[in-house]
XYZ file of C-alpha atoms in Angstrom:
540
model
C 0.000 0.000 0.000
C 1.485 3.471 -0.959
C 2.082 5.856 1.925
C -0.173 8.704 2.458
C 1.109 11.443 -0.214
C 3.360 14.322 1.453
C 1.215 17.437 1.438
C 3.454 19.693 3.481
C 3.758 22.929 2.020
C 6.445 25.004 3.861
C 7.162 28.257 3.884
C 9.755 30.041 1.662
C 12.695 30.418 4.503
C 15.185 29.336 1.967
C 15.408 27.522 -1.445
C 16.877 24.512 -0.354
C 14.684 23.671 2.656
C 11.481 24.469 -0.082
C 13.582 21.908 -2.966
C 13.368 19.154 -0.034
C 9.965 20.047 0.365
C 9.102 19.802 -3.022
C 11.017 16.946 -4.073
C 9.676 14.976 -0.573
C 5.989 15.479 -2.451
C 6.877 14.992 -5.743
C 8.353 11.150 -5.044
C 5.479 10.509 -1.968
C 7.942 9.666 0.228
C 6.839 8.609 3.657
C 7.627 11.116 6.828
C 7.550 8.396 9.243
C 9.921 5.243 6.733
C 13.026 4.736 9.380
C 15.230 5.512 6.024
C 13.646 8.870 5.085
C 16.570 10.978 5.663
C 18.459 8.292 2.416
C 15.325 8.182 0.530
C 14.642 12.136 0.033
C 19.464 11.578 -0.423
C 18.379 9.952 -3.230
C 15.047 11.291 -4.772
C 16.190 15.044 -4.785
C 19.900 13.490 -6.878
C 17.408 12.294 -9.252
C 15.171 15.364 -9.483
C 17.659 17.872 -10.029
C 20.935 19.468 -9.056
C 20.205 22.421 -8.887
C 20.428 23.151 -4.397
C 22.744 21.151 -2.340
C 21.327 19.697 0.553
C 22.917 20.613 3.534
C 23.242 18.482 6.465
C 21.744 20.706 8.926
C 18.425 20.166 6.497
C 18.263 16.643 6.939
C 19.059 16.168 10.796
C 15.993 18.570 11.401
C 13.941 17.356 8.729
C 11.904 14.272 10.674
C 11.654 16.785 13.566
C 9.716 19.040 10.886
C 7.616 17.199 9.214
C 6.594 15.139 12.942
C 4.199 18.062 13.618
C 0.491 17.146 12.813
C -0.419 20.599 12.195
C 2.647 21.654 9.853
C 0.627 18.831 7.343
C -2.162 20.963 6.822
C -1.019 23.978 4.742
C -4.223 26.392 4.412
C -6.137 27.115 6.902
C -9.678 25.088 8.626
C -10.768 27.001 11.519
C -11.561 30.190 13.726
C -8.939 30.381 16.316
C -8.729 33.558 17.558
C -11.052 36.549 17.990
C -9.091 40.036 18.324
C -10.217 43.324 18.669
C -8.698 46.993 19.305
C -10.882 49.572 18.027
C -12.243 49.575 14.746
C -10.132 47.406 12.050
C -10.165 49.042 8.493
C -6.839 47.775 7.015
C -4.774 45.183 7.964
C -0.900 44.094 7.131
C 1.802 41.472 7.908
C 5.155 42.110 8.230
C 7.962 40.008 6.732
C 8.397 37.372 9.146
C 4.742 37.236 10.006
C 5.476 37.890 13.935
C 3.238 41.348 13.899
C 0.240 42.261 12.606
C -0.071 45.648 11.779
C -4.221 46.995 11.811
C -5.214 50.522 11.029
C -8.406 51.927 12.935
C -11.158 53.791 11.886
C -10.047 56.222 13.631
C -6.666 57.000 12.161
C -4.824 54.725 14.778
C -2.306 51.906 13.561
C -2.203 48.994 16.090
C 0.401 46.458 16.358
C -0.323 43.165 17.128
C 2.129 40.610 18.350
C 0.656 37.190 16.892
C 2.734 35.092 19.454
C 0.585 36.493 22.733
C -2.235 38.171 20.394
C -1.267 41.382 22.414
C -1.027 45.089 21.606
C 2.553 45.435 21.082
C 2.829 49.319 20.157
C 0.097 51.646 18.936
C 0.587 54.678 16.477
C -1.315 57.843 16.286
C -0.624 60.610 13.252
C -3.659 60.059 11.144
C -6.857 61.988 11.292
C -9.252 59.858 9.321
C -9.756 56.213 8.753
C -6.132 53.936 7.737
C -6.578 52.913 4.044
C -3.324 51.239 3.388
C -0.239 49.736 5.422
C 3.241 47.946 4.190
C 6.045 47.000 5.948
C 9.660 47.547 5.038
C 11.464 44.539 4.357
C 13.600 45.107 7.758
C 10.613 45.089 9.720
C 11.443 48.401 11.418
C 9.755 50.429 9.311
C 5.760 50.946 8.608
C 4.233 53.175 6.239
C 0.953 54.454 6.438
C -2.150 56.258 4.588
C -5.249 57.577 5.486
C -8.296 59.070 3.997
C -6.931 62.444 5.247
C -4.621 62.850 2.546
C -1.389 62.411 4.683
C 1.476 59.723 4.167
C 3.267 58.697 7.467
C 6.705 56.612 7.418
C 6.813 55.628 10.959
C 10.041 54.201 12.881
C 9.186 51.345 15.081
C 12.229 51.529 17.118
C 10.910 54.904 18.849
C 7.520 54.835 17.447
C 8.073 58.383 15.599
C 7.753 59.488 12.423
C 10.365 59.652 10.185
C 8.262 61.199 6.893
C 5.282 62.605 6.482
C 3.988 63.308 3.270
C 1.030 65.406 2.271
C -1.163 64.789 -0.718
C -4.102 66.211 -2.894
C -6.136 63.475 -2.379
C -7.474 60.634 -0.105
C -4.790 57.398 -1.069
C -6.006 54.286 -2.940
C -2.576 52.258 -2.100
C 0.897 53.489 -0.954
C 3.418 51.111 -1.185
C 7.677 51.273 -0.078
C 10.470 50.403 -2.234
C 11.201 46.780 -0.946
C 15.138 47.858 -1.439
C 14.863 51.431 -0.315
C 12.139 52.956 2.295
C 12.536 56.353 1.019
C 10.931 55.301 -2.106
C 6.952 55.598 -1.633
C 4.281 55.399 -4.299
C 1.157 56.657 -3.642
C -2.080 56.464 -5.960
C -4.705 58.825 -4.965
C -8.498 59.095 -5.871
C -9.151 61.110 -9.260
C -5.545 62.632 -8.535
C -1.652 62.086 -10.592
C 0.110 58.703 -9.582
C 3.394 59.977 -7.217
C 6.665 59.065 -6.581
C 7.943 60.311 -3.734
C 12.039 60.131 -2.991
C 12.112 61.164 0.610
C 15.872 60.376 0.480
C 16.520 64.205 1.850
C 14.871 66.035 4.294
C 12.573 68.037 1.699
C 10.719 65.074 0.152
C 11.221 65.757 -4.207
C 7.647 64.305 -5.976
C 7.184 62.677 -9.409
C 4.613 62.186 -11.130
C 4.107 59.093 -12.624
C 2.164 58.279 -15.840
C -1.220 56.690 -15.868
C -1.969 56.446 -19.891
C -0.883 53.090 -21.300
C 1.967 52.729 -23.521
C 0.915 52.652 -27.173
C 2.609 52.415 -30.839
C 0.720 55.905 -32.307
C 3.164 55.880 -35.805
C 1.174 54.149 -37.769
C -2.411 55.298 -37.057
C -4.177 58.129 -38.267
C -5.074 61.105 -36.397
C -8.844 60.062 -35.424
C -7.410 57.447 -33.093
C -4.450 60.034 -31.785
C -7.348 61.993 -31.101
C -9.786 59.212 -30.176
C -6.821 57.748 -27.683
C -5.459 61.273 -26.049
C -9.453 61.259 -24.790
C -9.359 57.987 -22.893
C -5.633 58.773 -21.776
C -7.490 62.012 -19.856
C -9.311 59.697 -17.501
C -7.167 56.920 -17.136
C -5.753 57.106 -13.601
C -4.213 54.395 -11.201
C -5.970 52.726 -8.802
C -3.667 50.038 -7.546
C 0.308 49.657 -7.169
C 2.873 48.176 -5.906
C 6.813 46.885 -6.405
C 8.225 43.945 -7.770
C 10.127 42.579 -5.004
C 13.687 43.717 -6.680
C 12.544 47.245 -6.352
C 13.377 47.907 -9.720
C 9.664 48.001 -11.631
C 6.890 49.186 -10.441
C 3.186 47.363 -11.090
C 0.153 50.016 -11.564
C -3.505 49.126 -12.277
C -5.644 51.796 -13.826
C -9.656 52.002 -14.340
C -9.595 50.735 -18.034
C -8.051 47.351 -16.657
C -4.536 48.028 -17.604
C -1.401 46.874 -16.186
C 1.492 48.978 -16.537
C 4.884 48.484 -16.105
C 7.130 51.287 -14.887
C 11.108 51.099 -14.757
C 11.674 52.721 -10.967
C 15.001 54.702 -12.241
C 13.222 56.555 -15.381
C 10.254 56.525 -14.183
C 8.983 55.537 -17.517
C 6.541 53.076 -18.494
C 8.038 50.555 -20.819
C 5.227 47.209 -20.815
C 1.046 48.281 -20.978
C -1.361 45.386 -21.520
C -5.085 45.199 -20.973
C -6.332 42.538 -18.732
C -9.512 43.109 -18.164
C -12.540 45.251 -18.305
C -13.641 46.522 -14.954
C -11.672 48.744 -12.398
C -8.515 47.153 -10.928
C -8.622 47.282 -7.195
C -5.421 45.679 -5.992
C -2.355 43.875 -6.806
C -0.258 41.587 -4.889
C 2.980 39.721 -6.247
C 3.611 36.403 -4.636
C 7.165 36.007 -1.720
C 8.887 34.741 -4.460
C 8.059 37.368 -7.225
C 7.301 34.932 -10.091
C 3.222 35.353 -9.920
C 0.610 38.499 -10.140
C -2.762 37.978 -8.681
C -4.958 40.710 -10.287
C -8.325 41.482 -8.300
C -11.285 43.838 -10.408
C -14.305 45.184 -10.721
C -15.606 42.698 -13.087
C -15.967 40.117 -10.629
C -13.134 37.747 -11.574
C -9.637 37.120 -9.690
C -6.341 36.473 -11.996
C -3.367 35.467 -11.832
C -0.346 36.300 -14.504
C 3.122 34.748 -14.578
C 5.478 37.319 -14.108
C 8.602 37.656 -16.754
C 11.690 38.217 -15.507
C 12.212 42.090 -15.213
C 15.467 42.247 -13.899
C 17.703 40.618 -16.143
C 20.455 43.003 -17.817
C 19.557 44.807 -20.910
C 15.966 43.818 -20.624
C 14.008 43.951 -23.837
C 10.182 45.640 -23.519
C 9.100 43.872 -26.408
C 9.849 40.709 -24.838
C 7.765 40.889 -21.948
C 4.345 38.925 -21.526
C 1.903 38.877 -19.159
C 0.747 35.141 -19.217
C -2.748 34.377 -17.593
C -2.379 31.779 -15.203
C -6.206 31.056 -13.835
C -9.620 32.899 -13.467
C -11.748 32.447 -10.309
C -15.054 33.647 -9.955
C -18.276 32.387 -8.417
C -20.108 31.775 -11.991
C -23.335 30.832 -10.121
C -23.821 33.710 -7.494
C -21.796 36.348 -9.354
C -20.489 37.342 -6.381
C -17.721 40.347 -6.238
C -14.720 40.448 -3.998
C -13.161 42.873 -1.545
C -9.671 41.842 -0.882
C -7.544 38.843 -1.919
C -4.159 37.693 -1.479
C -1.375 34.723 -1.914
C -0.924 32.008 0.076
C 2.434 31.683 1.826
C 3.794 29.598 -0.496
C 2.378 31.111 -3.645
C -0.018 27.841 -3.896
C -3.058 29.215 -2.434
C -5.769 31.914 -3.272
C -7.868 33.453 -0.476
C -10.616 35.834 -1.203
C -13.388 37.703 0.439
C -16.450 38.394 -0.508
C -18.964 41.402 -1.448
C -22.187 41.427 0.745
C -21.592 37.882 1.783
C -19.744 36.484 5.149
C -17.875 33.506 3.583
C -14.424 33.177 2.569
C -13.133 31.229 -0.564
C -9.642 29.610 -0.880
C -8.416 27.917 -4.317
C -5.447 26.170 -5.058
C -3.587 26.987 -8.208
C -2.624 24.018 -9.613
C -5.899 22.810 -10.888
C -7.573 26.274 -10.407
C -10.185 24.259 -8.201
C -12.142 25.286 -4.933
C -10.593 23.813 -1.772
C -12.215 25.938 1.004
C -14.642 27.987 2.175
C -15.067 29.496 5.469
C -17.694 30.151 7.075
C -17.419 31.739 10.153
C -18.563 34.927 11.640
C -22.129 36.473 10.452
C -20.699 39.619 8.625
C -19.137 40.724 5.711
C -15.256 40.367 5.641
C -12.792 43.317 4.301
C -9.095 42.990 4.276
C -7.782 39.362 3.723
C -3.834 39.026 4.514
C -2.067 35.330 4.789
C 0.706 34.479 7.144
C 4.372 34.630 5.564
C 5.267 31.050 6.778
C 2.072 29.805 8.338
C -1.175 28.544 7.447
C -2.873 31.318 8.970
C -5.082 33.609 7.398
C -6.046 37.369 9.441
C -9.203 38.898 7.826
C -10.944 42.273 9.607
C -15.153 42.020 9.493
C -16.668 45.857 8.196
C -19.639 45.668 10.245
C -18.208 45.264 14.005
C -14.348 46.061 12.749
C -12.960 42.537 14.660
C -10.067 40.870 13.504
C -10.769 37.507 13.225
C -7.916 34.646 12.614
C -8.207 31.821 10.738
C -5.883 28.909 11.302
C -5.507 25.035 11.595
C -6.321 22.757 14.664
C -2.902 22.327 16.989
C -3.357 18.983 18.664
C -1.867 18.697 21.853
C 1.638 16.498 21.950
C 2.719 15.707 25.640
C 5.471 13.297 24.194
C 7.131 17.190 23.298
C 7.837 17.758 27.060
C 9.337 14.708 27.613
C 9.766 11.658 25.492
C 8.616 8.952 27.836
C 5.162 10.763 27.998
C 2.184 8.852 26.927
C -1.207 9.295 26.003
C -4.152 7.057 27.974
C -7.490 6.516 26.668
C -8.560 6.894 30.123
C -7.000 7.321 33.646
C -4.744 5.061 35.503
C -4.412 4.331 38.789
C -0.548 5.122 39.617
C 1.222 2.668 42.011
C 3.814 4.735 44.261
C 7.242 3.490 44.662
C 7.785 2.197 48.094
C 10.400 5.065 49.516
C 8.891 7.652 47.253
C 6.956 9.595 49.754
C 9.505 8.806 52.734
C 10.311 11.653 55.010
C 14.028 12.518 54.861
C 15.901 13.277 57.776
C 16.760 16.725 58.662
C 20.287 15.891 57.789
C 19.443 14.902 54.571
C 17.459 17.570 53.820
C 20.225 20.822 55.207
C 22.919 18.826 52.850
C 21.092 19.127 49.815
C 20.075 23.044 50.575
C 23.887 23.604 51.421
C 23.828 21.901 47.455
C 22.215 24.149 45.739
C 23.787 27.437 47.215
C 26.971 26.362 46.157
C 25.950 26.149 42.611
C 26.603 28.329 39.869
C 23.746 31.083 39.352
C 22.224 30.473 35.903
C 21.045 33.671 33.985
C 17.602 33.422 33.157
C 17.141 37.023 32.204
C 19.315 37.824 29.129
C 18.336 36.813 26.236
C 20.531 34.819 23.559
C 20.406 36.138 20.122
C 19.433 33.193 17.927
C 22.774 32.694 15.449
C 22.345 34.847 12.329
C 19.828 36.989 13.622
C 22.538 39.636 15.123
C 21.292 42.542 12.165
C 17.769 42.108 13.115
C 15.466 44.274 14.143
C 13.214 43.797 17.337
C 10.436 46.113 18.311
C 11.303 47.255 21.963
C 8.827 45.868 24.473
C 6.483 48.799 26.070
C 5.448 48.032 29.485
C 3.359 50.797 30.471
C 0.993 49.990 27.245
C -2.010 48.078 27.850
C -3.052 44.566 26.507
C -6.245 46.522 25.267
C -7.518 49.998 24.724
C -11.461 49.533 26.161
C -10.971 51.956 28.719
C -10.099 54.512 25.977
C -12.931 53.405 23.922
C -15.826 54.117 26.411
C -16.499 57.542 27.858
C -18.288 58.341 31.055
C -22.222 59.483 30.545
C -22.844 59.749 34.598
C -21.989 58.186 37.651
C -20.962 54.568 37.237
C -22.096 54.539 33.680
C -20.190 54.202 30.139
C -20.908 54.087 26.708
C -19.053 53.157 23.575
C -17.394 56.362 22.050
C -18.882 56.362 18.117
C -16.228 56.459 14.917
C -17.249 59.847 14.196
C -15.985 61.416 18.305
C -12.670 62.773 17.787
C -11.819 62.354 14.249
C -10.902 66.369 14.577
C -8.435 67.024 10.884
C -4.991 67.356 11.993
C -2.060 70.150 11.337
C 1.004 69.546 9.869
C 2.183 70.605 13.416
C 0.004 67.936 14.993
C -2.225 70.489 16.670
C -6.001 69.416 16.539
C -8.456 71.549 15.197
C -12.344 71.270 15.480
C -12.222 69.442 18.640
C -13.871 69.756 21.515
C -13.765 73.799 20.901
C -16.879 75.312 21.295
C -17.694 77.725 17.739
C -14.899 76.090 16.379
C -14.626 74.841 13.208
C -16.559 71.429 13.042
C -19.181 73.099 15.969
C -22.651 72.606 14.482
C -25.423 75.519 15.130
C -26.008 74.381 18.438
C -22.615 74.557 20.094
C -21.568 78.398 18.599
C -25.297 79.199 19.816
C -24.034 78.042 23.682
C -20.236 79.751 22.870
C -22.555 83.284 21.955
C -24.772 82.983 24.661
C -21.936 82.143 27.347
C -19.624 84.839 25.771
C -22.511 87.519 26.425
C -22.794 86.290 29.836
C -19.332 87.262 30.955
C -19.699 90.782 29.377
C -22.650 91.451 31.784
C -21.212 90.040 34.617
């Protein structure tokens, strides 16, 4: 009888550890065979040469692939339930330890997905978050609001490093994977930027929209007929190829453009679809484009290879890969992304509560999830995990989607067992003996005389020396419910609505319209009381 097939997909750490992966599933070899380790010696010399397999790999490999829930490798059920505020955007970063989640409110939360904790929370924004990305570091987060403001925050403080105003409320702004300094922005119904915040006065280029077209052989009708649509072609939806030298825009005629980062020229257009594209995400690995529009259908496009030397335009091809849609309920979708290892697509949907996750090498269904009764927004995957974070638009939860961890005592300690049921346990017969007081002052003059062991430094893990870690903030709270409730009378709260304290914000950080009586955002009834009161102290 074969052995059950190998269905581990791991996540992209390195190449080699993925090969072994691969090649482990390719041959169905068997996890648990005694000669594993010379089996996958020999299947991955017949596969291909092209990664060595280091020895490190193979010692740790049956340790790997012993886990019950690393088989499973998209994700079954609702694990955890977290909430801070209301969620409107959410992000991982590179390594898939934090969750960043922007508020309603203009807040940016971090989450710390090992405790599910508030790890740091960041507060520049005036209106509701509408787009988050991490720098490839980790240290870095850059975030846009509806209040047409830009923020490039440092983590290690918590400050901002850049703040960048625009015309417009943002669609998508995205960092240079290679350099944070580079920021693209697409606003509503305003110019695509570049921004090169390199200096302290941030220099702004705009980017074109209009598709790239071959005008030398048409007549003058179409120059004409073209320069019209060109006028209201603007981008909805960018982001870099994970070189950092291309950039990928979407427009509202369904075009993909591709933009060289140095000239700032576009040198590849090609029209994928009809409808409005709404976002763009590249897979880890940079070889895939998943394409979500307006027209109700979800794509995916092989990606050429852009950063060869001397790169011809006229060479590159956008390739469709797979279209999924629901061709029965016609149903549209907010937000989709990649799996962690590129094999996956999760989507949510428009007016509906479930959640639909395909698998690329067939193009078939493989999931859906049903879980909480309300309509799901922002859908981001796990780096390295099969873990999927979506945010629900009616109550603004962050709900996380994972796979069941079963419970392995034999981890603790190997001669651990399970049992069906409980057993009686016979006691030794000088187990429970009372020791003499001799006995007992020898062994506590025993342990004073041994060496104190440090348990409060912590070891940096070999190779991780250059990385960054987010300083730990003890003073901040594992929640912010106190903030969130305001006091009506004695012994009595209520909920404080999105719409309390959303004052605009300065460039100085000053807040205007709040809580000032005839101020700007007063309504009728608060400059009457400001008159009335001010006429008062005249007479008195």
């Amino acid at each position: 009888m074969d052995p059950e097939p190998f269905k581990l997909q791991p996540a992209r750490l390195n190449p080699e550890a993925a090969h072994l992966h691969k090649v482990a599933a390719n041959f169905r070899l068997d996890p648990n065979n005694p000669n594993f380790e010379q089996n996958l010696k020999k299947a991955a010399a017949k596969s291909s040469n092209k990664f060595p397999i280091p020895q490190e790999h193979l010692t740790g490999m049956n340790l790997l692939l012993s886990d019950d829930y690393l088989i499973q490798d998209h994700p079954e059920v609702l694990n955890h339930t977290i909430r801070s505020g209301h969620s409107t955007c959410l992000r991982f970063n590179r390594k898939g330890n934090y969750l960043a989640s922007g508020r309603v409110d203009g807040t940016v939360v971090l989450w710390d997905m090992d405790t599910m904790g508030v790890a740091r929370k960041l507060r520049g924004h005036s209106k509701g978050i509408s787009s988050l990305c991490w720098s490839r570091c980790g240290r870095y987060l850059l975030s846009a609001c509806r209040g047409w403001l830009v923020i490039l925050w440092d983590l290690q403080d918590g400050k901002k490093e850049r703040q960048i105003r625009v015309r417009a409320p943002v669609f998508t702004a995205e960092l240079n994977p290679t350099n944070r300094h580079q920021i693209i922005v697409a606003c509503y119904e305003e110019d695509f930027i570049y921004c090169d915040a390199m200096n302290k006065l941030s220099r702004k280029y705009v980017l074109p929209s209009a598709p790239k077209r071959d005008d030398s052989e048409v007549d003058e009708a179409t120059k004409e007929k073209w320069a019209k649509e060109d006028a209201k072609t603007m981008t909805t939806a960018a982001i870099f190829t994970p070189s950092g030298k291309h950039i990928l825009a979407g427009t509202n005629k369904g075009r993909v453009n591709v933009i060289n980062s140095n000239t700032r020229e576009i040198i590849y257009s090609e029209k994928v679809c009809t409808g409005v594209i709404t976002s763009l995400r590249v897979s880890f690995n940079g070889s895939d484009l998943l394409i979500n529009a307006q027209d109700r259908i979800i794509r995916t496009f092989k990606l050429p290879e852009l950063d060869v030397p001397d790169l011809d335009p006229d060479t590159i091809q956008l390739n469709l890969e797979h279209k999924f849609q629901d061709v029965v309920n016609r149903l549209s979708w907010n937000a989709c992304c990649f799996g962690a290892t590129g094999e996956y697509v999760a989507a949510s949907t428009y007016n509906n509560h479930e959640m639909y996750i395909w698998e690329r090498t067939h193009g078939s269904l493989v999931r859906m999830l049903e879980g909480p009764k309300e309509e799901q927004g922002m859908v981001e995957w796990h780096p390295s995990k099969p873990i999927l974070a979506v945010n629900g638009l009616e109550t603004g939860r962050i709900y996380i989607w994972g796979v069941t961890n079963t419970q392995k005592w034999s981890s603790l300690a190997p001669d651990f067992a399970e049992v069906e049921e409980n057993d009686e346990y016979e006691e030794k017969e000088d187990e429970f003996d009372i020791h003499p007081q001799e006995e007992i002052a020898k062994r506590r003059i025993d342990r004073e005389d041994e060496e104190d062991v440090d348990v409060l430094t912590m070891d940096v893990p070999k190779g991780d020396e250059q990385e960054f870690r987010m300083p730990i903030l003890y003073n901040l709270g594992d929640d912010d419910s106190e903030e969130e409730l305001i006091a009506v009378s004695t012994g009595t709260m209520r909920r404080k609505s999105y719409s309390e304290g959303q004052g605009d914000v300065s460039l100085d950080g000053e807040t205007i319209g709040e809580g000032a009586a005839g101020g700007p955002s007063a309504g009728p009834a608060e400059k009457a009381t400001a008159k009335k009161g001010k006429g008062k102290g005249k007479k008195k």
